[in-house]
Short mmCIF file of C-alpha atoms and ligand atoms in Angstrom, two decimals:
data_model
loop_
_atom_site.label_atom_id
_atom_site.label_comp_id
_atom_site.label_asym_id
_atom_site.label_seq_id
_atom_site.Cartn_x
_atom_site.Cartn_y
_atom_site.Cartn_z
CA UNK A 1 -3.74 60.17 -33.96
CA UNK A 2 -0.51 61.40 -34.77
CA UNK A 3 2.65 59.20 -34.30
CA UNK A 4 4.07 61.26 -31.44
CA UNK A 5 4.27 61.09 -27.71
CA UNK A 6 1.09 62.83 -26.12
CA UNK A 7 1.83 61.55 -22.51
CA UNK A 8 0.52 58.37 -21.05
CA UNK A 9 -3.18 59.48 -21.04
CA UNK A 10 -3.88 60.37 -24.75
CA UNK A 11 -1.98 57.60 -26.57
CA UNK A 12 -4.08 54.54 -27.43
CA UNK A 13 -4.33 51.69 -24.85
CA UNK A 14 -2.78 48.57 -26.13
CA UNK A 15 -5.35 46.27 -24.30
CA UNK A 16 -8.28 48.11 -25.86
CA UNK A 17 -6.71 48.20 -29.41
CA UNK A 18 -6.23 44.18 -28.90
CA UNK A 19 -9.38 43.58 -27.22
CA UNK A 20 -10.73 41.53 -30.23
CA UNK A 21 -7.54 39.77 -30.32
CA UNK A 22 -6.10 38.52 -27.21
CA UNK A 23 -4.97 40.04 -23.89
CA UNK A 24 -1.66 41.91 -23.57
CA UNK A 25 0.54 40.84 -20.63
CA UNK A 26 3.54 41.95 -18.78
CA UNK A 27 5.71 40.04 -16.39
CA UNK A 28 6.17 41.99 -13.24
CA UNK A 29 8.42 42.01 -10.09
CA UNK A 30 6.82 43.71 -7.00
CA UNK A 31 9.32 46.41 -6.82
CA UNK A 32 8.00 47.54 -10.07
CA UNK A 33 4.52 47.76 -9.17
CA UNK A 34 4.36 51.30 -8.24
CA UNK A 35 6.53 52.73 -10.66
CA UNK A 36 4.60 51.00 -13.57
CA UNK A 37 1.24 51.26 -11.93
CA UNK A 38 -0.37 53.51 -14.45
CA UNK A 39 1.33 52.12 -17.46
CA UNK A 40 0.01 48.70 -16.56
CA UNK A 41 -3.41 49.77 -15.73
CA UNK A 42 -3.61 51.68 -19.01
CA UNK A 43 -2.09 48.96 -21.55
CA UNK A 44 -2.08 45.58 -20.05
CA UNK A 45 -4.86 43.07 -18.84
CA UNK A 46 -2.74 40.13 -18.13
CA UNK A 47 0.19 39.73 -15.83
CA UNK A 48 2.94 36.95 -15.41
CA UNK A 49 4.77 37.01 -12.25
CA UNK A 50 8.27 37.30 -13.17
CA UNK A 51 10.02 35.63 -10.17
CA UNK A 52 7.88 35.70 -7.19
CA UNK A 53 6.23 32.31 -7.81
CA UNK A 54 9.60 30.53 -8.55
CA UNK A 55 10.33 27.82 -6.23
CA UNK A 56 13.35 29.43 -4.63
CA UNK A 57 11.48 32.57 -3.96
CA UNK A 58 8.16 31.25 -2.77
CA UNK A 59 9.46 28.11 -1.07
CA UNK A 60 13.25 28.59 -0.26
CA UNK A 61 13.37 26.01 2.68
CA UNK A 62 11.44 22.75 3.32
CA UNK A 63 8.95 24.29 5.80
CA UNK A 64 9.30 27.85 4.84
CA UNK A 65 7.00 29.42 2.33
CA UNK A 66 7.18 33.20 1.60
CA UNK A 67 4.36 34.38 -0.22
CA UNK A 68 4.09 38.03 0.30
CA UNK A 69 5.52 39.34 -2.95
CA UNK A 70 3.06 37.04 -4.97
CA UNK A 71 0.20 37.92 -2.94
CA UNK A 72 0.81 41.52 -3.55
CA UNK A 73 1.08 40.93 -7.42
CA UNK A 74 -1.86 38.64 -7.34
CA UNK A 75 -3.81 41.58 -5.34
CA UNK A 76 -2.72 44.20 -7.72
CA UNK A 77 -3.62 42.26 -10.84
CA UNK A 78 -6.99 41.16 -9.42
CA UNK A 79 -7.93 44.64 -8.44
CA UNK A 80 -7.16 45.97 -12.15
CA UNK A 81 -8.80 43.29 -13.87
CA UNK A 82 -5.71 41.75 -15.05
CA UNK A 83 -5.62 37.87 -15.77
CA UNK A 84 -2.76 36.14 -13.85
CA UNK A 85 -0.48 33.73 -15.30
CA UNK A 86 1.54 31.60 -12.73
CA UNK A 87 5.07 31.14 -13.75
CA UNK A 88 6.57 28.58 -12.95
CA UNK A 89 6.03 25.13 -10.81
CA UNK A 90 8.77 22.94 -11.94
CA UNK A 91 11.99 24.18 -13.60
CA UNK A 92 15.32 22.58 -13.54
CA UNK A 93 17.50 25.80 -13.70
CA UNK A 94 16.60 28.77 -11.41
CA UNK A 95 13.62 27.13 -10.79
CA UNK A 96 14.39 24.66 -7.65
CA UNK A 97 16.63 25.23 -4.72
CA UNK A 98 19.30 22.49 -4.03
CA UNK A 99 17.62 21.19 -0.82
CA UNK A 100 14.70 19.78 -2.80
CA UNK A 101 17.09 17.17 -4.39
CA UNK A 102 18.34 15.92 -1.11
CA UNK A 103 16.83 13.74 1.94
CA UNK A 104 17.32 14.82 5.46
CA UNK A 105 20.59 12.57 5.88
CA UNK A 106 22.12 14.24 3.16
CA UNK A 107 21.86 11.48 0.38
CA UNK A 108 20.26 12.05 -2.88
CA UNK A 109 16.53 12.13 -2.72
CA UNK A 110 14.69 8.79 -3.83
CA UNK A 111 12.17 8.88 -6.68
CA UNK A 112 9.28 8.80 -3.99
CA UNK A 113 10.77 11.72 -2.03
CA UNK A 114 11.30 13.92 -4.93
CA UNK A 115 7.86 13.15 -5.96
CA UNK A 116 6.46 13.71 -2.90
CA UNK A 117 8.22 17.26 -2.40
CA UNK A 118 6.81 18.24 -6.07
CA UNK A 119 3.38 17.25 -5.27
CA UNK A 120 3.49 19.13 -1.81
CA UNK A 121 4.81 22.19 -3.46
CA UNK A 122 2.55 22.38 -6.20
CA UNK A 123 -0.68 21.54 -4.23
CA UNK A 124 0.33 24.43 -1.77
CA UNK A 125 1.14 26.98 -4.39
CA UNK A 126 -1.56 26.30 -6.88
CA UNK A 127 -4.02 25.65 -4.16
CA UNK A 128 -3.35 29.36 -2.40
CA UNK A 129 -4.11 31.12 -5.66
CA UNK A 130 -6.89 28.74 -6.76
CA UNK A 131 -9.63 30.74 -8.52
CA UNK A 132 -7.20 33.77 -9.00
CA UNK A 133 -4.46 32.38 -11.07
CA UNK A 134 -5.95 31.35 -14.32
CA UNK A 135 -3.18 29.44 -15.80
CA UNK A 136 -0.02 27.93 -14.81
CA UNK A 137 3.45 27.07 -16.69
CA UNK A 138 3.46 23.82 -14.99
CA UNK A 139 6.74 22.82 -16.25
CA UNK A 140 9.49 25.16 -17.83
CA UNK A 141 12.09 24.42 -20.31
CA UNK A 142 12.45 20.65 -19.91
CA UNK A 143 13.43 19.86 -23.52
CA UNK A 144 17.30 19.36 -24.43
CA UNK A 145 18.44 22.46 -26.25
CA UNK A 146 21.31 21.31 -28.06
CA UNK A 147 21.39 18.99 -30.95
CA UNK A 148 22.85 16.00 -29.04
CA UNK A 149 20.19 13.40 -29.77
CA UNK A 150 18.89 13.57 -26.11
CA UNK A 151 15.05 14.35 -25.83
CA UNK A 152 15.31 15.92 -22.29
CA UNK A 153 17.62 18.32 -20.40
CA UNK A 154 19.68 16.32 -18.26
CA UNK A 155 19.19 17.50 -14.57
CA UNK A 156 18.12 16.06 -11.42
CA UNK A 157 14.56 15.71 -12.03
CA UNK A 158 15.23 13.51 -14.87
CA UNK A 159 17.98 11.46 -13.06
CA UNK A 160 16.19 10.97 -10.04
CA UNK A 161 12.36 10.64 -11.15
CA UNK A 162 12.79 9.96 -14.94
CA UNK A 163 11.00 11.57 -17.59
CA UNK A 164 7.66 10.91 -16.32
CA UNK A 165 8.39 13.94 -14.00
CA UNK A 166 6.70 16.33 -16.43
CA UNK A 167 3.47 14.27 -16.59
CA UNK A 168 3.39 14.18 -12.99
CA UNK A 169 3.60 17.78 -12.60
CA UNK A 170 0.92 18.40 -14.74
CA UNK A 171 -1.07 15.57 -12.79
CA UNK A 172 -0.28 17.19 -9.41
CA UNK A 173 -1.29 20.83 -10.89
CA UNK A 174 -4.65 19.43 -12.28
CA UNK A 175 -5.24 17.75 -8.83
CA UNK A 176 -4.67 21.10 -7.03
CA UNK A 177 -7.14 23.17 -9.41
CA UNK A 178 -9.03 21.48 -11.77
CA UNK A 179 -10.31 24.70 -13.42
CA UNK A 180 -6.76 26.32 -14.13
CA UNK A 181 -5.24 26.09 -17.59
CA UNK A 182 -1.95 24.22 -17.64
CA UNK A 183 0.77 25.05 -20.01
CA UNK A 184 4.17 23.75 -21.04
CA UNK A 185 6.73 26.70 -21.47
CA UNK A 186 9.62 26.48 -23.61
CA UNK A 187 12.10 28.72 -25.62
CA UNK A 188 13.65 28.51 -29.08
CA UNK A 189 11.04 25.98 -30.15
CA UNK A 190 10.56 28.01 -33.34
CA UNK A 191 13.77 26.04 -34.52
CA UNK A 192 12.96 22.69 -36.22
CA UNK A 193 14.94 20.48 -34.08
CA UNK A 194 13.76 21.78 -30.80
CA UNK A 195 10.37 21.95 -32.21
CA UNK A 196 10.37 18.48 -33.16
CA UNK A 197 11.24 17.03 -29.73
CA UNK A 198 8.76 19.21 -27.92
CA UNK A 199 6.08 18.00 -30.42
CA UNK A 200 7.00 14.35 -29.90
CA UNK A 201 6.60 15.02 -25.99
CA UNK A 202 3.41 16.83 -26.20
CA UNK A 203 1.76 13.98 -28.75
CA UNK A 204 2.51 11.82 -26.18
CA UNK A 205 0.76 13.84 -23.13
CA UNK A 206 -2.31 14.07 -25.56
CA UNK A 207 -2.40 10.33 -26.47
CA UNK A 208 -2.23 9.57 -22.59
CA UNK A 209 -4.68 12.03 -21.48
CA UNK A 210 -2.18 14.31 -19.53
CA UNK A 211 -4.12 17.35 -18.38
CA UNK A 212 -2.56 20.09 -20.51
CA UNK A 213 -4.18 23.11 -22.36
CA UNK A 214 -1.35 25.13 -23.80
CA UNK A 215 2.10 25.79 -24.57
CA UNK A 216 3.98 28.77 -23.87
CA UNK A 217 6.45 29.89 -26.82
CA UNK A 218 8.72 32.00 -24.89
CA UNK A 219 9.77 34.31 -27.94
CA UNK A 220 12.98 36.03 -26.86
CA UNK A 221 13.49 37.62 -30.05
CA UNK A 222 16.07 39.64 -31.90
CA UNK A 223 15.93 41.75 -34.90
CA UNK A 224 16.65 38.92 -37.23
CA UNK A 225 15.58 35.64 -35.54
CA UNK A 226 13.32 33.46 -35.56
CA UNK A 227 11.82 34.08 -39.15
CA UNK A 228 8.29 34.72 -39.45
CA UNK A 229 8.10 31.44 -41.37
CA UNK A 230 9.46 29.58 -38.11
CA UNK A 231 6.95 31.39 -35.97
CA UNK A 232 4.05 30.49 -38.28
CA UNK A 233 5.32 26.82 -38.37
CA UNK A 234 5.64 26.66 -34.56
CA UNK A 235 2.01 28.13 -34.19
CA UNK A 236 0.65 25.81 -36.43
CA UNK A 237 2.29 22.82 -34.99
CA UNK A 238 1.31 23.16 -31.66
CA UNK A 239 -2.24 24.47 -32.57
CA UNK A 240 -2.87 21.39 -34.51
CA UNK A 241 -2.68 19.49 -31.19
CA UNK A 242 -5.58 21.48 -29.83
CA UNK A 243 -3.20 23.48 -27.61
CA UNK A 244 -3.67 27.21 -26.81
CA UNK A 245 -0.77 29.32 -27.77
CA UNK A 246 0.80 31.68 -25.10
CA UNK A 247 3.36 33.98 -26.58
CA UNK A 248 4.66 33.95 -22.95
CA UNK A 249 7.94 35.93 -22.66
CA UNK A 250 8.25 38.36 -25.44
CA UNK A 251 11.14 40.72 -25.59
CA UNK A 252 12.90 41.96 -28.91
CA UNK A 253 16.51 43.01 -27.95
CA UNK A 254 17.81 45.25 -30.46
CA UNK A 255 21.45 43.66 -29.93
CA UNK A 256 21.92 39.88 -29.98
CA UNK A 257 22.72 37.90 -26.99
CA UNK A 258 26.60 38.35 -26.12
CA UNK A 259 27.04 41.36 -28.42
CA UNK A 260 28.92 43.80 -26.55
CA UNK A 261 28.94 46.41 -29.24
CA UNK A 262 25.78 47.96 -27.58
CA UNK A 263 28.20 49.30 -25.25
CA UNK A 264 29.41 52.07 -27.49
CA UNK A 265 26.88 51.90 -29.95
CA UNK A 266 24.01 52.46 -27.79
CA UNK A 267 20.41 52.93 -29.11
CA UNK A 268 20.39 54.30 -32.66
CA UNK A 269 17.42 55.83 -34.59
CA UNK A 270 18.16 53.00 -37.18
CA UNK A 271 18.03 50.26 -34.50
CA UNK A 272 14.65 51.83 -33.16
CA UNK A 273 13.25 51.91 -36.63
CA UNK A 274 14.36 48.11 -37.19
CA UNK A 275 12.77 47.20 -34.07
CA UNK A 276 9.46 49.07 -34.78
CA UNK A 277 9.41 47.23 -38.19
CA UNK A 278 9.96 43.83 -36.49
CA UNK A 279 7.44 44.19 -33.87
CA UNK A 280 5.01 45.18 -36.20
CA UNK A 281 5.74 42.07 -38.41
CA UNK A 282 5.39 39.70 -35.25
CA UNK A 283 2.09 41.25 -34.26
CA UNK A 284 0.74 40.93 -37.60
CA UNK A 285 1.51 37.04 -37.29
CA UNK A 286 -0.13 37.03 -33.89
CA UNK A 287 -3.24 38.72 -35.19
CA UNK A 288 -3.45 36.30 -37.99
CA UNK A 289 -3.51 33.50 -35.41
CA UNK A 290 -5.77 35.26 -32.77
CA UNK A 291 -8.19 32.17 -32.74
CA UNK A 292 -5.27 30.13 -31.24
CA UNK A 293 -3.56 32.64 -29.46
CA UNK A 294 -4.35 32.76 -25.49
CA UNK A 295 -2.27 35.84 -24.80
CA UNK A 296 0.81 37.77 -25.77
CA UNK A 297 2.84 38.62 -22.79
CA UNK A 298 6.11 40.89 -22.70
CA UNK A 299 8.60 39.76 -20.48
CA UNK A 300 8.52 43.04 -18.71
CA UNK A 301 7.01 46.37 -19.46
CA UNK A 302 9.44 49.16 -20.13
CA UNK A 303 13.17 49.14 -20.96
CA UNK A 304 14.46 50.15 -17.85
CA UNK A 305 13.93 46.62 -16.34
CA UNK A 306 14.64 43.52 -18.29
CA UNK A 307 16.49 40.42 -17.57
CA UNK A 308 18.64 40.72 -20.74
CA UNK A 309 20.69 43.74 -19.14
CA UNK A 310 23.66 43.01 -17.49
CA UNK A 311 25.52 45.87 -15.63
CA UNK A 312 25.97 48.57 -18.45
CA UNK A 313 25.02 45.97 -20.95
CA UNK A 314 21.54 47.35 -22.62
CA UNK A 315 19.31 45.76 -25.13
CA UNK A 316 16.05 48.09 -25.15
CA UNK A 317 13.58 45.13 -25.91
CA UNK A 318 10.17 46.64 -25.40
CA UNK A 319 7.51 49.11 -26.55
CA UNK A 320 8.11 51.65 -23.84
CA UNK A 321 11.45 53.45 -22.88
CA UNK A 322 13.17 54.10 -19.68
CA UNK A 323 10.65 56.89 -18.89
CA UNK A 324 7.82 54.68 -19.93
CA UNK A 325 7.07 56.54 -22.95
CA UNK A 326 5.99 54.82 -26.10
CA UNK A 327 9.01 54.01 -28.74
CA UNK A 328 8.43 53.79 -32.40
CA UNK A 329 7.73 50.06 -31.77
CA UNK A 330 4.58 51.02 -29.75
CA UNK A 331 3.14 52.78 -32.73
CA UNK A 332 3.64 49.84 -35.07
CA UNK A 333 1.89 47.47 -32.81
CA UNK A 334 -0.89 49.92 -31.84
CA UNK A 335 -1.59 51.26 -35.08
CA UNK A 336 -2.15 48.59 -38.12
C1 LIG B 401 14.20 35.43 -15.61
C2 LIG B 401 13.85 36.72 -14.81
O1 LIG B 401 13.40 37.56 -15.65
C3 LIG B 401 15.09 37.16 -13.99
O2 LIG B 401 14.72 38.01 -13.25
C4 LIG B 401 15.77 36.00 -13.26
O3 LIG B 401 16.79 36.56 -12.40
C5 LIG B 401 15.97 34.74 -13.94
O4 LIG B 401 14.92 34.39 -14.74
N1 LIG B 401 13.10 32.29 -19.18
C6 LIG B 401 12.22 32.02 -18.24
C7 LIG B 401 12.14 33.02 -17.22
O5 LIG B 401 11.41 31.11 -18.37
O6 LIG B 401 11.59 32.45 -15.98
C8 LIG B 401 13.35 33.98 -17.04
O7 LIG B 401 13.10 34.84 -16.06
C9 LIG B 401 13.82 34.22 -18.38
C10 LIG B 401 14.15 33.18 -19.24
#
């Protein structure tokens, strides 16, 4: 087939091209389901819920659960044969509303109370989607990112419960759905210091028999980093522990984070080409490791919706453009 856009119906389907390799996923918000419907049905056989399962959205108040957006996404994914990935149960950042950390009298929650709340939350959410959500990002981003000697990010979970909050979360999720695959999800673990810290934690989990089946390498990429060598090292390091590897939040910004020159330079043909080359290289590595790769999931589907864009800042990180048409990067992923 010629490398040109013949419209959504005649171009190759990514999920078919990758059938013998791994599922191709997209992180989706309920507001985009209709607009992306044809694109999703044609190219994607896995879905992560971008925000609808996060604690503040699904469980904003103590006795207040709001399942509707997640239910709709789960129904859509199920009716189109997409494997569903649950993101995420415990996360210090945008993952936990303030009330969770405080007792009824306004004092800081005790270890027992916070554990009890975590367990209730995990049992309720995982229990509701049991048999539908195949795998969960049980804990997100718990490792300290800066090189300050600390192993764990210093937040309320760590302060109130201690580092075993991570293990407890996996145990609670396993209790709620013994058949679900459980993942630890993290960013920038291609880089050696953070990779080492993460490895130390996961080795301990393995030795202690904590129920964990995989690791999500988020993969928010730029045109230059991480190197392919770093990516390979990360895949091999975690696969050696017997963990499945989920490329869990792939996007490839053509401008690095905080680079505002995008505002006047825009998306040039040169950048489109460099993005295509880099996407081609990344997928070549993913294909090489297909035996251990659980799936490759983009953190979105098309350039018109990405968490990387703020206001008028644009990053154009995906294979499909604002009109859902394939970009040069699509072809280097779909044809090899
Ligand atoms: C982001 C969503 O894409 C945004 O819509 C939301 O406002 C904030 O969270 N790492 C993660 C994801 O694990 O949950 C984040 O998703 C992106 C970074």
